[in-house]
mmCIF file of C-alpha atoms and ligand atoms in Angstrom:
data_model
loop_
_atom_site.group_PDB
_atom_site.id
_atom_site.type_symbol
_atom_site.label_atom_id
_atom_site.label_comp_id
_atom_site.label_asym_id
_atom_site.label_seq_id
_atom_site.Cartn_x
_atom_site.Cartn_y
_atom_site.Cartn_z
ATOM 1 C CA MET A 1 51.098 -15.488 -24.179
ATOM 2 C CA ALA A 2 47.764 -16.846 -23.153
ATOM 3 C CA ASN A 3 45.468 -14.321 -21.690
ATOM 4 C CA ILE A 4 42.760 -15.953 -19.691
ATOM 5 C CA ILE A 5 40.802 -13.039 -18.342
ATOM 6 C CA LEU A 6 38.355 -11.474 -20.679
ATOM 7 C CA PRO A 7 35.927 -9.194 -18.938
ATOM 8 C CA PRO A 8 32.584 -10.734 -19.771
ATOM 9 C CA ASP A 9 30.732 -7.775 -21.074
ATOM 10 C CA TRP A 10 33.397 -6.755 -23.517
ATOM 11 C CA THR A 11 32.503 -4.475 -26.324
ATOM 12 C CA ILE A 12 34.486 -2.621 -28.914
ATOM 13 C CA PRO A 13 35.504 0.589 -27.165
ATOM 14 C CA GLU A 14 32.542 2.848 -26.870
ATOM 15 C CA ASN A 15 34.562 5.292 -24.782
ATOM 16 C CA ARG A 16 37.796 6.655 -26.159
ATOM 17 C CA ALA A 17 39.072 7.192 -22.603
ATOM 18 C CA THR A 18 39.738 3.523 -22.291
ATOM 19 C CA PRO A 19 41.000 2.208 -19.001
ATOM 20 C CA PRO A 20 43.866 -0.329 -19.018
ATOM 21 C CA ALA A 21 41.749 -3.404 -18.842
ATOM 22 C CA ILE A 22 39.663 -2.679 -21.908
ATOM 23 C CA TYR A 23 42.891 -3.185 -23.909
ATOM 24 C CA TRP A 24 43.668 -6.281 -21.883
ATOM 25 C CA ASN A 25 43.555 -8.576 -24.839
ATOM 26 C CA ARG A 26 42.540 -6.266 -27.611
ATOM 27 C CA ARG A 27 44.930 -7.684 -29.992
ATOM 28 C CA SER A 28 43.647 -11.279 -30.006
ATOM 29 C CA PHE A 29 40.153 -9.971 -29.467
ATOM 30 C CA VAL A 30 40.259 -7.960 -32.630
ATOM 31 C CA LYS A 31 41.786 -10.887 -34.452
ATOM 32 C CA LYS A 32 38.975 -13.099 -33.325
ATOM 33 C CA LEU A 33 36.411 -10.728 -34.636
ATOM 34 C CA GLY A 34 38.289 -10.262 -37.825
ATOM 35 C CA VAL A 35 37.960 -6.506 -37.785
ATOM 36 C CA GLY A 36 40.685 -3.910 -38.065
ATOM 37 C CA LEU A 37 41.599 -1.539 -35.324
ATOM 38 C CA ALA A 38 40.362 1.335 -37.446
ATOM 39 C CA ALA A 39 36.947 -0.280 -37.506
ATOM 40 C CA ALA A 40 37.159 -0.533 -33.756
ATOM 41 C CA GLY A 41 37.213 3.212 -33.551
ATOM 42 C CA VAL A 42 40.617 3.454 -31.997
ATOM 43 C CA ALA A 43 43.914 4.636 -33.417
ATOM 44 C CA GLY A 44 45.389 2.125 -35.776
ATOM 45 C CA CYS A 45 48.498 1.493 -33.825
ATOM 46 C CA GLY A 46 48.716 -2.244 -33.752
ATOM 47 C CA VAL A 47 52.070 -3.804 -34.552
ATOM 48 C CA GLY A 48 51.711 -7.047 -36.320
ATOM 49 C CA GLY A 49 48.353 -7.050 -34.620
ATOM 50 C CA GLY A 50 44.823 -7.688 -35.645
ATOM 51 C CA SER A 51 44.782 -4.867 -38.131
ATOM 52 C CA GLY A 52 47.236 -6.636 -40.351
ATOM 53 C CA GLN A 53 49.088 -3.378 -40.690
ATOM 54 C CA GLY A 54 52.099 -4.007 -38.550
ATOM 55 C CA ARG A 55 54.842 -1.407 -38.611
ATOM 56 C CA ASN A 56 58.434 -2.217 -38.712
ATOM 57 C CA GLU A 57 59.755 1.072 -37.653
ATOM 58 C CA GLY A 58 59.145 2.721 -34.316
ATOM 59 C CA GLY A 59 56.599 5.180 -35.450
ATOM 60 C CA GLY A 60 54.270 6.508 -38.100
ATOM 61 C CA GLY A 61 54.107 10.210 -38.611
ATOM 62 C CA GLY A 62 56.614 11.431 -36.080
ATOM 63 C CA THR A 63 60.128 10.316 -35.565
ATOM 64 C CA ALA A 64 60.591 6.794 -36.744
ATOM 65 C CA GLY A 65 63.263 5.064 -34.790
ATOM 66 C CA PRO A 66 65.223 1.884 -35.106
ATOM 67 C CA VAL A 67 63.391 -1.195 -33.905
ATOM 68 C CA PRO A 68 65.319 -2.808 -31.093
ATOM 69 C CA ASP A 69 66.694 -6.256 -31.985
ATOM 70 C CA GLY A 70 65.023 -7.846 -29.000
ATOM 71 C CA PRO A 71 63.232 -7.021 -25.773
ATOM 72 C CA LEU A 72 66.477 -6.802 -23.818
ATOM 73 C CA ASP A 73 68.194 -4.699 -26.480
ATOM 74 C CA THR A 74 66.404 -1.714 -24.962
ATOM 75 C CA ILE A 75 68.651 -1.072 -21.974
ATOM 76 C CA PRO A 76 70.164 2.388 -22.227
ATOM 77 C CA GLU A 77 73.892 2.903 -21.749
ATOM 78 C CA THR A 78 74.849 4.348 -18.416
ATOM 79 C CA PRO A 79 78.155 5.020 -16.643
ATOM 80 C CA THR A 80 76.543 3.563 -13.503
ATOM 81 C CA ARG A 81 76.239 0.122 -15.000
ATOM 82 C CA GLU A 82 78.814 -1.391 -12.596
ATOM 83 C CA LEU A 83 76.579 -0.485 -9.617
ATOM 84 C CA TYR A 84 74.120 -3.215 -10.662
ATOM 85 C CA PRO A 85 72.540 -5.327 -9.351
ATOM 86 C CA GLY A 86 73.374 -4.102 -5.805
ATOM 87 C CA ASP A 87 73.134 -6.244 -2.675
ATOM 88 C CA ARG A 88 69.867 -8.079 -2.217
ATOM 89 C CA ASP A 89 67.760 -6.934 0.766
ATOM 90 C CA PRO A 90 67.058 -10.269 2.553
ATOM 91 C CA ARG A 91 63.864 -9.002 4.131
ATOM 92 C CA PHE A 92 61.956 -9.409 0.944
ATOM 93 C CA THR A 93 61.363 -12.978 -0.025
ATOM 94 C CA LEU A 94 58.879 -14.448 -2.477
ATOM 95 C CA ASP A 95 56.262 -17.162 -2.102
ATOM 96 C CA ARG A 96 56.476 -18.034 -5.780
ATOM 97 C CA PRO A 97 59.045 -18.411 -8.572
ATOM 98 C CA LEU A 98 60.499 -15.328 -10.232
ATOM 99 C CA THR A 99 58.841 -14.423 -13.483
ATOM 100 C CA ASP A 100 60.904 -15.169 -16.570
ATOM 101 C CA ARG A 101 62.926 -12.119 -17.513
ATOM 102 C CA GLU A 102 61.982 -12.077 -21.138
ATOM 103 C CA VAL A 103 58.308 -12.635 -20.363
ATOM 104 C CA ALA A 104 58.349 -9.581 -18.119
ATOM 105 C CA ALA A 105 60.138 -7.561 -20.856
ATOM 106 C CA THR A 106 57.587 -8.446 -23.506
ATOM 107 C CA TYR A 107 54.400 -7.912 -21.490
ATOM 108 C CA ASN A 108 54.215 -4.281 -20.524
ATOM 109 C CA ASN A 109 51.715 -1.562 -19.740
ATOM 110 C CA PHE A 110 53.215 1.650 -21.051
ATOM 111 C CA TYR A 111 50.512 3.531 -22.950
ATOM 112 C CA GLU A 112 52.909 6.262 -23.969
ATOM 113 C CA PHE A 113 54.150 3.752 -26.491
ATOM 114 C CA MET A 114 51.479 1.171 -27.214
ATOM 115 C CA THR A 115 48.442 -0.425 -25.695
ATOM 116 C CA ASP A 116 49.385 -3.872 -26.952
ATOM 117 C CA LYS A 117 51.523 -5.186 -24.127
ATOM 118 C CA ASP A 118 53.645 -7.428 -26.259
ATOM 119 C CA ALA A 119 54.525 -4.593 -28.701
ATOM 120 C CA VAL A 120 55.644 -1.917 -26.240
ATOM 121 C CA TRP A 121 59.366 -2.743 -26.413
ATOM 122 C CA ARG A 122 59.360 -2.631 -30.225
ATOM 123 C CA HIS A 123 58.273 0.996 -30.136
ATOM 124 C CA THR A 124 60.835 2.277 -27.665
ATOM 125 C CA GLY A 125 63.605 2.799 -30.263
ATOM 126 C CA PRO A 126 63.292 6.617 -30.531
ATOM 127 C CA PHE A 127 63.001 7.047 -26.779
ATOM 128 C CA GLN A 128 66.096 8.645 -25.225
ATOM 129 C CA ALA A 129 66.015 7.308 -21.702
ATOM 130 C CA ARG A 130 69.519 8.322 -20.501
ATOM 131 C CA PRO A 131 70.951 10.688 -19.496
ATOM 132 C CA TRP A 132 67.890 11.881 -17.572
ATOM 133 C CA THR A 133 67.004 14.300 -14.819
ATOM 134 C CA VAL A 134 64.223 14.424 -12.276
ATOM 135 C CA GLU A 135 62.979 17.768 -11.056
ATOM 136 C CA VAL A 136 61.811 17.999 -7.493
ATOM 137 C CA SER A 137 59.652 20.967 -6.545
ATOM 138 C CA GLY A 138 56.760 22.166 -4.419
ATOM 139 C CA GLU A 139 56.660 22.092 -0.633
ATOM 140 C CA VAL A 140 60.390 21.297 -0.103
ATOM 141 C CA ASP A 141 63.415 23.119 1.171
ATOM 142 C CA ARG A 142 66.002 21.609 -1.117
ATOM 143 C CA GLY A 143 64.279 20.866 -4.405
ATOM 144 C CA GLY A 144 66.121 21.023 -7.680
ATOM 145 C CA THR A 145 66.971 19.071 -10.738
ATOM 146 C CA PHE A 146 68.813 15.836 -10.164
ATOM 147 C CA ASP A 147 70.639 13.615 -12.599
ATOM 148 C CA VAL A 148 69.566 10.014 -12.276
ATOM 149 C CA ALA A 149 73.167 8.698 -12.475
ATOM 150 C CA ASP A 150 74.155 11.029 -9.627
ATOM 151 C CA LEU A 151 71.248 9.758 -7.502
ATOM 152 C CA GLU A 152 72.314 6.188 -8.163
ATOM 153 C CA ARG A 153 75.818 6.963 -6.988
ATOM 154 C CA GLU A 154 74.766 9.002 -4.006
ATOM 155 C CA PHE A 155 72.256 6.561 -2.583
ATOM 156 C CA GLY A 156 73.818 3.302 -3.714
ATOM 157 C CA LEU A 157 71.718 0.518 -5.162
ATOM 158 C CA GLU A 158 70.046 -2.489 -3.610
ATOM 159 C CA GLU A 159 68.027 -5.312 -4.998
ATOM 160 C CA ARG A 160 64.564 -6.335 -3.834
ATOM 161 C CA LEU A 161 62.353 -9.246 -4.844
ATOM 162 C CA TYR A 162 58.748 -8.014 -5.022
ATOM 163 C CA ARG A 163 55.461 -9.319 -6.244
ATOM 164 C CA PHE A 164 53.743 -6.953 -8.635
ATOM 165 C CA ARG A 165 49.993 -7.003 -9.361
ATOM 166 C CA CYS A 166 48.284 -5.206 -12.198
ATOM 167 C CA VAL A 167 44.643 -4.151 -11.735
ATOM 168 C CA GLU A 168 43.882 -6.242 -14.824
ATOM 169 C CA ALA A 169 44.587 -9.364 -12.711
ATOM 170 C CA TRP A 170 47.959 -10.337 -14.204
ATOM 171 C CA ALA A 171 50.952 -10.422 -11.858
ATOM 172 C CA MET A 172 54.694 -11.039 -11.812
ATOM 173 C CA ALA A 173 57.466 -11.470 -9.295
ATOM 174 C CA VAL A 174 60.728 -9.680 -10.176
ATOM 175 C CA PRO A 175 64.023 -8.416 -8.729
ATOM 176 C CA TRP A 176 64.153 -4.636 -8.853
ATOM 177 C CA THR A 177 67.253 -2.568 -8.355
ATOM 178 C CA GLY A 178 67.122 0.895 -6.902
ATOM 179 C CA PHE A 179 66.817 2.757 -3.614
ATOM 180 C CA PRO A 180 64.067 3.413 -1.070
ATOM 181 C CA MET A 181 62.045 6.504 -1.944
ATOM 182 C CA GLU A 182 62.618 7.672 1.601
ATOM 183 C CA LYS A 183 66.227 8.446 0.764
ATOM 184 C CA LEU A 184 65.253 10.838 -2.000
ATOM 185 C CA ILE A 185 62.554 12.450 0.129
ATOM 186 C CA ARG A 186 64.940 13.044 3.064
ATOM 187 C CA LYS A 187 67.441 14.578 0.666
ATOM 188 C CA VAL A 188 65.049 17.242 -0.572
ATOM 189 C CA GLU A 189 63.727 18.115 2.940
ATOM 190 C CA PRO A 190 59.980 18.429 2.563
ATOM 191 C CA LEU A 191 58.217 21.111 4.531
ATOM 192 C CA SER A 192 55.621 20.145 7.182
ATOM 193 C CA SER A 193 53.037 21.412 4.741
ATOM 194 C CA ALA A 194 53.896 18.629 2.264
ATOM 195 C CA ARG A 195 51.162 16.095 2.579
ATOM 196 C CA TYR A 196 51.291 14.389 -0.820
ATOM 197 C CA VAL A 197 53.752 13.677 -3.617
ATOM 198 C CA ARG A 198 52.825 13.982 -7.241
ATOM 199 C CA PHE A 199 54.696 12.179 -10.008
ATOM 200 C CA ILE A 200 54.770 13.164 -13.658
ATOM 201 C CA THR A 201 56.064 11.168 -16.554
ATOM 202 C CA PHE A 202 57.822 12.510 -19.634
ATOM 203 C CA TYR A 203 55.979 14.193 -22.456
ATOM 204 C CA ARG A 204 57.802 13.600 -25.736
ATOM 205 C CA PRO A 205 55.424 12.885 -28.580
ATOM 206 C CA ASP A 206 58.371 12.762 -30.996
ATOM 207 C CA GLU A 207 59.800 9.816 -29.092
ATOM 208 C CA ALA A 208 56.663 8.034 -27.998
ATOM 209 C CA ILE A 209 54.166 7.000 -30.611
ATOM 210 C CA GLY A 210 51.416 6.432 -28.100
ATOM 211 C CA GLN A 211 51.540 10.063 -26.979
ATOM 212 C CA ARG A 212 51.344 11.123 -30.632
ATOM 213 C CA GLU A 213 48.642 8.883 -31.817
ATOM 214 C CA GLN A 214 46.485 8.388 -28.744
ATOM 215 C CA ASP A 215 45.815 12.051 -28.141
ATOM 216 C CA TRP A 216 42.593 11.324 -26.252
ATOM 217 C CA TYR A 217 44.710 10.489 -23.174
ATOM 218 C CA ASP A 218 45.669 13.362 -20.941
ATOM 219 C CA TRP A 219 49.493 13.094 -21.342
ATOM 220 C CA PRO A 220 51.757 13.200 -19.544
ATOM 221 C CA TYR A 221 50.836 10.318 -17.131
ATOM 222 C CA TYR A 222 50.456 11.551 -13.573
ATOM 223 C CA GLU A 223 50.175 9.766 -10.271
ATOM 224 C CA GLY A 224 50.279 10.529 -6.609
ATOM 225 C CA LEU A 225 50.816 9.235 -3.094
ATOM 226 C CA ARG A 226 50.080 10.327 0.407
ATOM 227 C CA MET A 227 53.291 11.341 2.208
ATOM 228 C CA ASP A 228 53.220 8.360 4.609
ATOM 229 C CA GLU A 229 52.824 6.027 1.676
ATOM 230 C CA ALA A 230 55.777 7.648 -0.140
ATOM 231 C CA LEU A 231 57.865 7.285 3.031
ATOM 232 C CA ASN A 232 56.924 3.653 3.664
ATOM 233 C CA GLU A 233 59.827 1.231 3.745
ATOM 234 C CA LEU A 234 58.425 -0.703 0.828
ATOM 235 C CA THR A 235 58.178 2.307 -1.498
ATOM 236 C CA PHE A 236 60.999 1.845 -3.955
ATOM 237 C CA VAL A 237 62.516 3.893 -6.733
ATOM 238 C CA ALA A 238 63.629 1.375 -9.335
ATOM 239 C CA THR A 239 66.372 2.153 -11.844
ATOM 240 C CA GLY A 240 66.908 -1.532 -12.711
ATOM 241 C CA ILE A 241 65.350 -4.941 -12.980
ATOM 242 C CA PHE A 242 66.853 -8.436 -13.243
ATOM 243 C CA GLY A 243 70.246 -7.128 -12.259
ATOM 244 C CA GLU A 244 70.625 -4.547 -14.941
ATOM 245 C CA PRO A 245 69.424 -0.983 -15.618
ATOM 246 C CA LEU A 246 65.757 -0.852 -16.604
ATOM 247 C CA PRO A 247 64.941 -1.639 -20.206
ATOM 248 C CA LYS A 248 62.943 1.197 -21.683
ATOM 249 C CA GLN A 249 59.676 -0.730 -21.668
ATOM 250 C CA HIS A 250 59.899 -1.158 -17.885
ATOM 251 C CA GLY A 251 60.122 2.613 -17.350
ATOM 252 C CA ALA A 252 63.777 3.539 -17.889
ATOM 253 C CA PRO A 253 65.652 5.117 -16.343
ATOM 254 C CA ILE A 254 63.626 5.657 -13.183
ATOM 255 C CA ARG A 255 60.163 4.394 -12.106
ATOM 256 C CA MET A 256 58.351 3.957 -8.862
ATOM 257 C CA VAL A 257 57.432 0.571 -7.398
ATOM 258 C CA LEU A 258 54.667 0.154 -4.815
ATOM 259 C CA PRO A 259 54.151 -3.547 -4.486
ATOM 260 C CA TRP A 260 50.992 -3.375 -2.355
ATOM 261 C CA LYS A 261 49.086 -1.285 -4.886
ATOM 262 C CA TYR A 262 47.860 -2.019 -8.338
ATOM 263 C CA GLY A 263 50.460 -1.524 -10.962
ATOM 264 C CA PHE A 264 49.168 1.775 -12.329
ATOM 265 C CA LYS A 265 50.212 3.423 -9.024
ATOM 266 C CA SER A 266 53.852 2.771 -10.048
ATOM 267 C CA PRO A 267 54.562 5.479 -12.658
ATOM 268 C CA LYS A 268 57.365 4.897 -15.187
ATOM 269 C CA SER A 269 59.988 7.212 -16.610
ATOM 270 C CA VAL A 270 59.295 9.935 -14.127
ATOM 271 C CA VAL A 271 60.568 13.455 -14.841
ATOM 272 C CA ARG A 272 59.107 15.412 -12.020
ATOM 273 C CA MET A 273 58.099 14.996 -8.366
ATOM 274 C CA GLU A 274 56.117 17.667 -6.715
ATOM 275 C CA PHE A 275 55.277 17.888 -2.998
ATOM 276 C CA THR A 276 51.844 19.291 -2.446
ATOM 277 C CA ARG A 277 49.369 20.267 0.214
ATOM 278 C CA GLU A 278 46.385 18.980 -1.624
ATOM 279 C CA ARG A 279 45.726 15.454 -2.828
ATOM 280 C CA PRO A 280 46.863 15.275 -6.440
ATOM 281 C CA ARG A 281 44.675 14.009 -9.189
ATOM 282 C CA THR A 282 45.690 10.768 -10.886
ATOM 283 C CA PHE A 283 45.587 9.681 -14.520
ATOM 284 C CA TRP A 284 43.343 6.617 -14.346
ATOM 285 C CA SER A 285 40.962 7.940 -11.685
ATOM 286 C CA ASP A 286 40.407 11.032 -13.775
ATOM 287 C CA LEU A 287 39.501 8.842 -16.722
ATOM 288 C CA THR A 288 37.303 6.353 -14.934
ATOM 289 C CA PRO A 289 36.705 7.284 -11.284
ATOM 290 C CA ASN A 290 34.344 4.399 -10.542
ATOM 291 C CA GLU A 291 37.009 1.875 -11.624
ATOM 292 C CA TYR A 292 40.286 3.283 -10.352
ATOM 293 C CA GLY A 293 40.769 5.050 -7.074
ATOM 294 C CA PHE A 294 43.492 7.188 -5.527
ATOM 295 C CA TYR A 295 44.598 4.452 -3.095
ATOM 296 C CA SER A 296 44.090 1.365 -5.209
ATOM 297 C CA ASN A 297 45.528 -1.130 -2.774
ATOM 298 C CA VAL A 298 45.510 -4.699 -4.001
ATOM 299 C CA ASN A 299 42.413 -6.248 -2.466
ATOM 300 C CA PRO A 300 40.698 -9.529 -3.513
ATOM 301 C CA ALA A 301 37.535 -8.534 -1.632
ATOM 302 C CA VAL A 302 36.827 -5.499 -3.818
ATOM 303 C CA PRO A 303 36.016 -6.479 -7.378
ATOM 304 C CA HIS A 304 36.693 -4.236 -10.272
ATOM 305 C CA PRO A 305 33.245 -3.236 -11.614
ATOM 306 C CA ARG A 306 33.942 -5.448 -14.670
ATOM 307 C CA TRP A 307 35.829 -8.428 -13.169
ATOM 308 C CA SER A 308 36.772 -10.193 -9.945
ATOM 309 C CA GLN A 309 40.059 -9.497 -8.174
ATOM 310 C CA GLU A 310 40.039 -12.766 -6.250
ATOM 311 C CA THR A 311 42.688 -14.480 -8.333
ATOM 312 C CA GLU A 312 45.540 -13.480 -10.608
ATOM 313 C CA GLU A 313 47.518 -14.978 -13.458
ATOM 314 C CA MET A 314 51.259 -14.933 -13.073
ATOM 315 C CA ILE A 315 52.568 -14.075 -16.506
ATOM 316 C CA GLY A 316 54.563 -16.932 -17.973
ATOM 317 C CA GLU A 317 52.951 -19.367 -15.528
ATOM 318 C CA ASP A 318 50.055 -21.583 -16.478
ATOM 319 C CA LEU A 319 48.446 -21.164 -13.114
ATOM 320 C CA ARG A 320 46.102 -18.857 -11.274
ATOM 321 C CA ARG A 321 46.940 -17.853 -7.742
ATOM 322 C CA ASP A 322 44.816 -16.339 -5.016
ATOM 323 C CA THR A 323 45.219 -12.595 -4.751
ATOM 324 C CA LEU A 324 46.535 -11.447 -1.401
ATOM 325 C CA VAL A 325 45.270 -8.433 0.536
ATOM 326 C CA HIS A 326 47.824 -5.657 0.051
ATOM 327 C CA ASN A 327 49.455 -8.133 -2.313
ATOM 328 C CA GLY A 328 50.815 -9.894 0.834
ATOM 329 C CA TYR A 329 52.534 -6.775 2.200
ATOM 330 C CA GLY A 330 50.145 -6.043 5.047
ATOM 331 C CA GLU A 331 52.888 -6.272 7.605
ATOM 332 C CA TRP A 332 54.355 -3.092 6.179
ATOM 333 C CA VAL A 333 51.309 -1.141 5.094
ATOM 334 C CA ALA A 334 48.009 -2.397 6.596
ATOM 335 C CA HIS A 335 48.222 0.220 9.377
ATOM 336 C CA LEU A 336 48.102 3.052 6.804
ATOM 337 C CA TYR A 337 44.510 2.385 5.832
ATOM 338 C CA ASP A 338 41.143 2.300 7.561
ATOM 339 C CA GLU A 339 38.272 0.015 6.685
ATOM 340 C CA GLU A 340 36.613 2.689 4.618
ATOM 341 C CA VAL A 341 39.547 2.830 2.213
ATOM 342 C CA MET A 342 39.759 -0.945 2.024
ATOM 343 C CA SER A 343 36.020 -1.628 1.610
ATOM 344 C CA ARG A 344 35.457 -0.189 -1.824
ATOM 345 C CA ILE A 345 37.268 1.220 -4.813
ATOM 346 C CA SER A 346 38.942 4.228 -3.315
HETATM 347 N N1 MTE B 401 54.135 6.323 -17.418
HETATM 348 C C1 MTE B 401 53.452 5.176 -17.262
HETATM 349 N N2 MTE B 401 53.598 4.456 -16.155
HETATM 350 C C2 MTE B 401 52.963 3.280 -15.979
HETATM 351 C C3 MTE B 401 51.990 2.876 -16.955
HETATM 352 C C4 MTE B 401 51.824 3.659 -18.145
HETATM 353 O O1 MTE B 401 51.052 3.328 -19.055
HETATM 354 N N3 MTE B 401 52.541 4.821 -18.227
HETATM 355 N N4 MTE B 401 51.268 1.700 -16.768
HETATM 356 C C5 MTE B 401 51.162 1.210 -15.378
HETATM 357 C C6 MTE B 401 50.557 -0.106 -15.261
HETATM 358 S S1 MTE B 401 48.908 -0.248 -15.566
HETATM 359 C C7 MTE B 401 51.324 -1.179 -14.892
HETATM 360 S S2 MTE B 401 50.634 -2.687 -14.607
HETATM 361 C C8 MTE B 401 52.833 -1.076 -14.762
HETATM 362 C C9 MTE B 401 53.466 -2.110 -15.657
HETATM 363 O O2 MTE B 401 54.848 -2.185 -15.438
HETATM 364 P P1 MTE B 401 55.777 -3.152 -16.291
HETATM 365 O O3 MTE B 401 55.398 -3.004 -17.707
HETATM 366 O O4 MTE B 401 57.142 -2.738 -16.015
HETATM 367 O O5 MTE B 401 55.477 -4.557 -15.803
HETATM 368 O O6 MTE B 401 53.299 0.198 -15.108
HETATM 369 C C10 MTE B 401 52.504 1.278 -14.653
HETATM 370 N N5 MTE B 401 53.182 2.520 -14.864
HETATM 371 MO MO1 MO B 402 48.317 -2.243 -14.634
#
């Protein structure tokens, strides 16, 4: 897929704690330079990439797994399959065509597996995404460990069409299946002291080559929201996409979706939610605080330090579109933020 945006002052990674955008087009960049990934000073984990050392099995070193036959061959079996896609919520309409399903399934940010977006799905073979439980703890009355299939049955599933905008300035529009996060929050009865929710992704280096080989990242991935953000009507817990359970590369079996925030605020394959008094730290802000904030609302007026956020490329579409404030969801969320939050990276 054509990647149009190359941050102008691109250099071979000087900093091992590389934020998502540095890897934006690393693969073709490295190809262009004719140097291997090893020479670039990063882990040699390219699949069929610039290093010319593509792997055909899911891993090197740890558990090698079968390579899925295709990007949609990564949907885990679940007894809840017949609940999909769920009724579509008519409140959420799109101003643009849906992204092609296969394009979305072959262009992923999921650093636990691979930084090359088009190779993530190939590396998900060893990953056991179902059955799966989510532990809820912290400032709640009724925390515990919940099976994802039980949550799907208890809450029922609905479908929502949302725009989705990555901080790297690519975007998509997709149908998610899942339930409002509010349902889960009400179920566990947070205490009045709960002011934030923290999310933690799995840590399984045996099943995720990126966790094994990119040990400079502070795994597992962690994110967080203010309580009013978590309870907002838009805040969605997705267990499916395009009418079926989530393929592994999209964050199977359970990921968050916050369509008014940059994509990294939507953690994938979550294993733990913790209600806290203090604002939790977040993965990308810890790595590069001047580039990625806690709120990270989509905002064309606040450039990333290395590129503009004024426009975006819809993946699979040969067209740039104007970026919308709050990704076009201001009606639901603008009241949550003051000017201070919206005026700079915060
Ligand atoms: N656990 C985890 N969650 C993650 C990421 C990640 O690397 N690990 N990447 C984030 C980023 S930067 C984006 S843009 C979206 C991408 O979601 P998609 O691949 O399903 O489109 O997932 C987000 N959630
Ligand atoms: Mo992203």
